[in-house]
Amino acid sequence: MKEIILTHNTEETELAGKEFAKTLSRGDFVAMRGDLGVGKTAFIRGMAKHLSPKARVQSPTYQIVNEYRGTVPFYHFDMYRIDDEDSLVSTGYFDYIENGICAAEWSEKIEDFLPEVHFTVTIEKLPEDLDLRKITIERCGT
Ligand code: ADP
Ligand code: MG
């Protein structure tokens, strides 16, 4: 499965995240990829609009993980500061991934510890327009 979506502003990226979240269930893991400022947090904010409508979504840069309450808990990680397995274990990562739906920014940092089955959401800027984004959603490991 591979889906490609083009968005022209933050709202469209949030909407893409919201629609994608409707396909997820407990135990699903979403590895976000893409450079700083590309729209990873915007996409996750959209996911939360479905999974945890009251949540206020911000990048958990210092605390590493935010939990948003919902029918199924939604865990939002920022792996930028994770450098080894010990620091990952201490976030509770391995417990959270069983228990809820997870989305991780900077998932490139935890490549070796991703669940075998997961989604990747890659967001890229395109040269044609400053606000244009290409979002590629893929299911990996099945
Ligand atoms: P990241 O989490 O990848 O660092 P953010 O979601 O925090 O990125 O920020 C994305 C930035 O890009 C915001 O300032 C947003 O206004 C801007 N932006 C411009 N066009 C888009 C788009 N199509 N989708 C998402 N964000 C966009
Ligand atoms: Mg971010």
Short mmCIF file of C-alpha atoms in Angstrom, two decimals, residues 22-142:
data_model
loop_
_atom_site.label_atom_id
_atom_site.label_comp_id
_atom_site.label_asym_id
_atom_site.label_seq_id
_atom_site.Cartn_x
_atom_site.Cartn_y
_atom_site.Cartn_z
CA LYS A 22 -9.58 7.00 10.87
CA THR A 23 -7.90 3.87 9.47
CA LEU A 24 -5.87 3.16 12.64
CA SER A 25 -6.48 1.02 15.71
CA ARG A 26 -4.75 0.14 18.98
CA GLY A 27 -1.16 -1.01 18.47
CA ASP A 28 -0.65 0.85 15.20
CA PHE A 29 2.60 2.79 14.88
CA VAL A 30 3.27 5.72 12.58
CA ALA A 31 6.90 6.65 11.84
CA MET A 32 7.05 10.26 10.61
CA ARG A 33 9.92 11.26 8.33
CA GLY A 34 10.94 14.65 7.02
CA ASP A 35 13.03 17.72 7.75
CA LEU A 36 12.44 20.41 10.34
CA GLY A 37 9.46 22.58 9.47
CA VAL A 38 8.04 20.26 6.83
CA GLY A 39 4.75 19.59 8.64
CA LYS A 40 5.18 16.49 10.82
CA THR A 41 3.54 18.12 13.83
CA ALA A 42 0.76 19.51 11.62
CA PHE A 43 -0.03 16.02 10.33
CA ILE A 44 -0.09 14.62 13.88
CA ARG A 45 -2.31 17.51 15.01
CA GLY A 46 -4.72 16.36 12.33
CA MET A 47 -4.52 12.76 13.56
CA ALA A 48 -5.42 13.99 17.05
CA LYS A 49 -8.51 15.77 15.68
CA HIS A 50 -9.90 12.29 15.15
CA LEU A 51 -8.23 10.35 17.98
CA SER A 52 -8.37 12.93 20.78
CA PRO A 53 -10.46 15.94 19.71
CA LYS A 54 -9.77 17.97 22.88
CA ALA A 55 -6.00 17.55 22.73
CA ARG A 56 -3.66 20.51 22.31
CA VAL A 57 -0.90 19.13 20.13
CA GLN A 58 2.64 20.46 20.34
CA SER A 59 5.96 18.81 19.55
CA PRO A 60 7.11 17.05 22.75
CA THR A 61 10.69 18.19 22.16
CA TYR A 62 11.85 18.18 25.78
CA GLN A 63 9.49 15.68 27.37
CA ILE A 64 9.91 13.24 24.37
CA VAL A 65 6.33 11.96 24.61
CA ASN A 66 2.87 13.55 24.93
CA GLU A 67 -0.17 11.45 25.73
CA TYR A 68 -3.52 12.54 24.31
CA ARG A 69 -6.58 10.88 25.80
CA GLY A 70 -9.22 9.23 23.66
CA THR A 71 -11.08 5.98 23.13
CA VAL A 72 -7.61 4.62 22.44
CA PRO A 73 -4.68 6.56 23.95
CA PHE A 74 -2.65 8.45 21.38
CA TYR A 75 1.11 8.86 22.06
CA HIS A 76 3.07 11.55 20.25
CA PHE A 77 6.85 11.13 20.36
CA ASP A 78 9.69 13.41 19.31
CA MET A 79 12.76 11.17 18.99
CA TYR A 80 15.18 13.97 18.16
CA ARG A 81 16.99 13.64 21.49
CA ILE A 82 17.04 9.84 21.62
CA ASP A 83 20.53 8.48 21.06
CA ASP A 84 20.50 4.89 22.30
CA GLU A 85 18.27 2.05 23.44
CA ASP A 86 18.49 3.01 27.14
CA SER A 87 17.19 6.51 26.54
CA LEU A 88 14.37 5.04 24.46
CA VAL A 89 13.44 2.49 27.15
CA SER A 90 13.32 5.25 29.77
CA THR A 91 10.59 7.09 27.84
CA GLY A 92 8.27 4.09 28.28
CA TYR A 93 8.28 3.56 24.52
CA PHE A 94 8.03 -0.24 24.61
CA ASP A 95 4.98 -0.12 26.90
CA TYR A 96 3.23 2.62 24.95
CA ILE A 97 3.51 0.89 21.58
CA GLU A 98 1.43 -2.06 22.83
CA ASN A 99 -1.15 0.06 24.55
CA GLY A 100 -2.21 2.76 22.12
CA ILE A 101 -1.69 4.39 18.75
CA CYS A 102 1.73 5.99 18.37
CA ALA A 103 3.14 8.63 16.05
CA ALA A 104 6.84 9.48 16.21
CA GLU A 105 8.58 12.53 14.80
CA TRP A 106 12.27 11.99 13.94
CA SER A 107 11.62 8.25 13.69
CA GLU A 108 14.87 8.04 11.72
CA LYS A 109 16.55 8.07 15.15
CA ILE A 110 14.91 4.80 16.25
CA GLU A 111 15.05 2.86 12.99
CA ASP A 112 16.26 -0.32 14.76
CA PHE A 113 13.43 -0.24 17.32
CA LEU A 114 10.41 0.33 15.13
CA PRO A 115 7.70 -2.33 15.45
CA GLU A 116 8.03 -4.86 12.65
CA VAL A 117 4.71 -3.74 11.17
CA HIS A 118 4.29 0.02 10.98
CA PHE A 119 3.31 2.91 8.73
CA THR A 120 5.75 5.48 7.42
CA VAL A 121 4.53 8.97 6.63
CA THR A 122 7.15 10.91 4.67
CA ILE A 123 6.62 14.63 4.12
CA GLU A 124 8.68 16.54 1.57
CA LYS A 125 8.76 20.12 0.35
CA LEU A 126 8.48 20.54 -3.40
CA PRO A 127 10.42 23.17 -5.36
CA GLU A 128 7.37 24.56 -7.19
CA ASP A 129 5.80 26.31 -4.19
CA LEU A 130 6.92 27.15 -0.63
CA ASP A 131 3.72 25.75 0.88
CA LEU A 132 3.38 22.65 -1.27
CA ARG A 133 3.99 19.31 0.47
CA LYS A 134 4.13 15.75 -0.82
CA ILE A 135 2.92 13.27 1.79
CA THR A 136 3.66 9.60 1.16
CA ILE A 137 1.94 7.03 3.37
CA GLU A 138 3.19 3.45 3.26
CA ARG A 139 2.52 0.33 5.26
CA CYS A 140 5.71 -1.57 6.01
CA GLY A 141 6.45 -5.06 7.30
CA THR A 142 3.49 -7.07 5.97
#
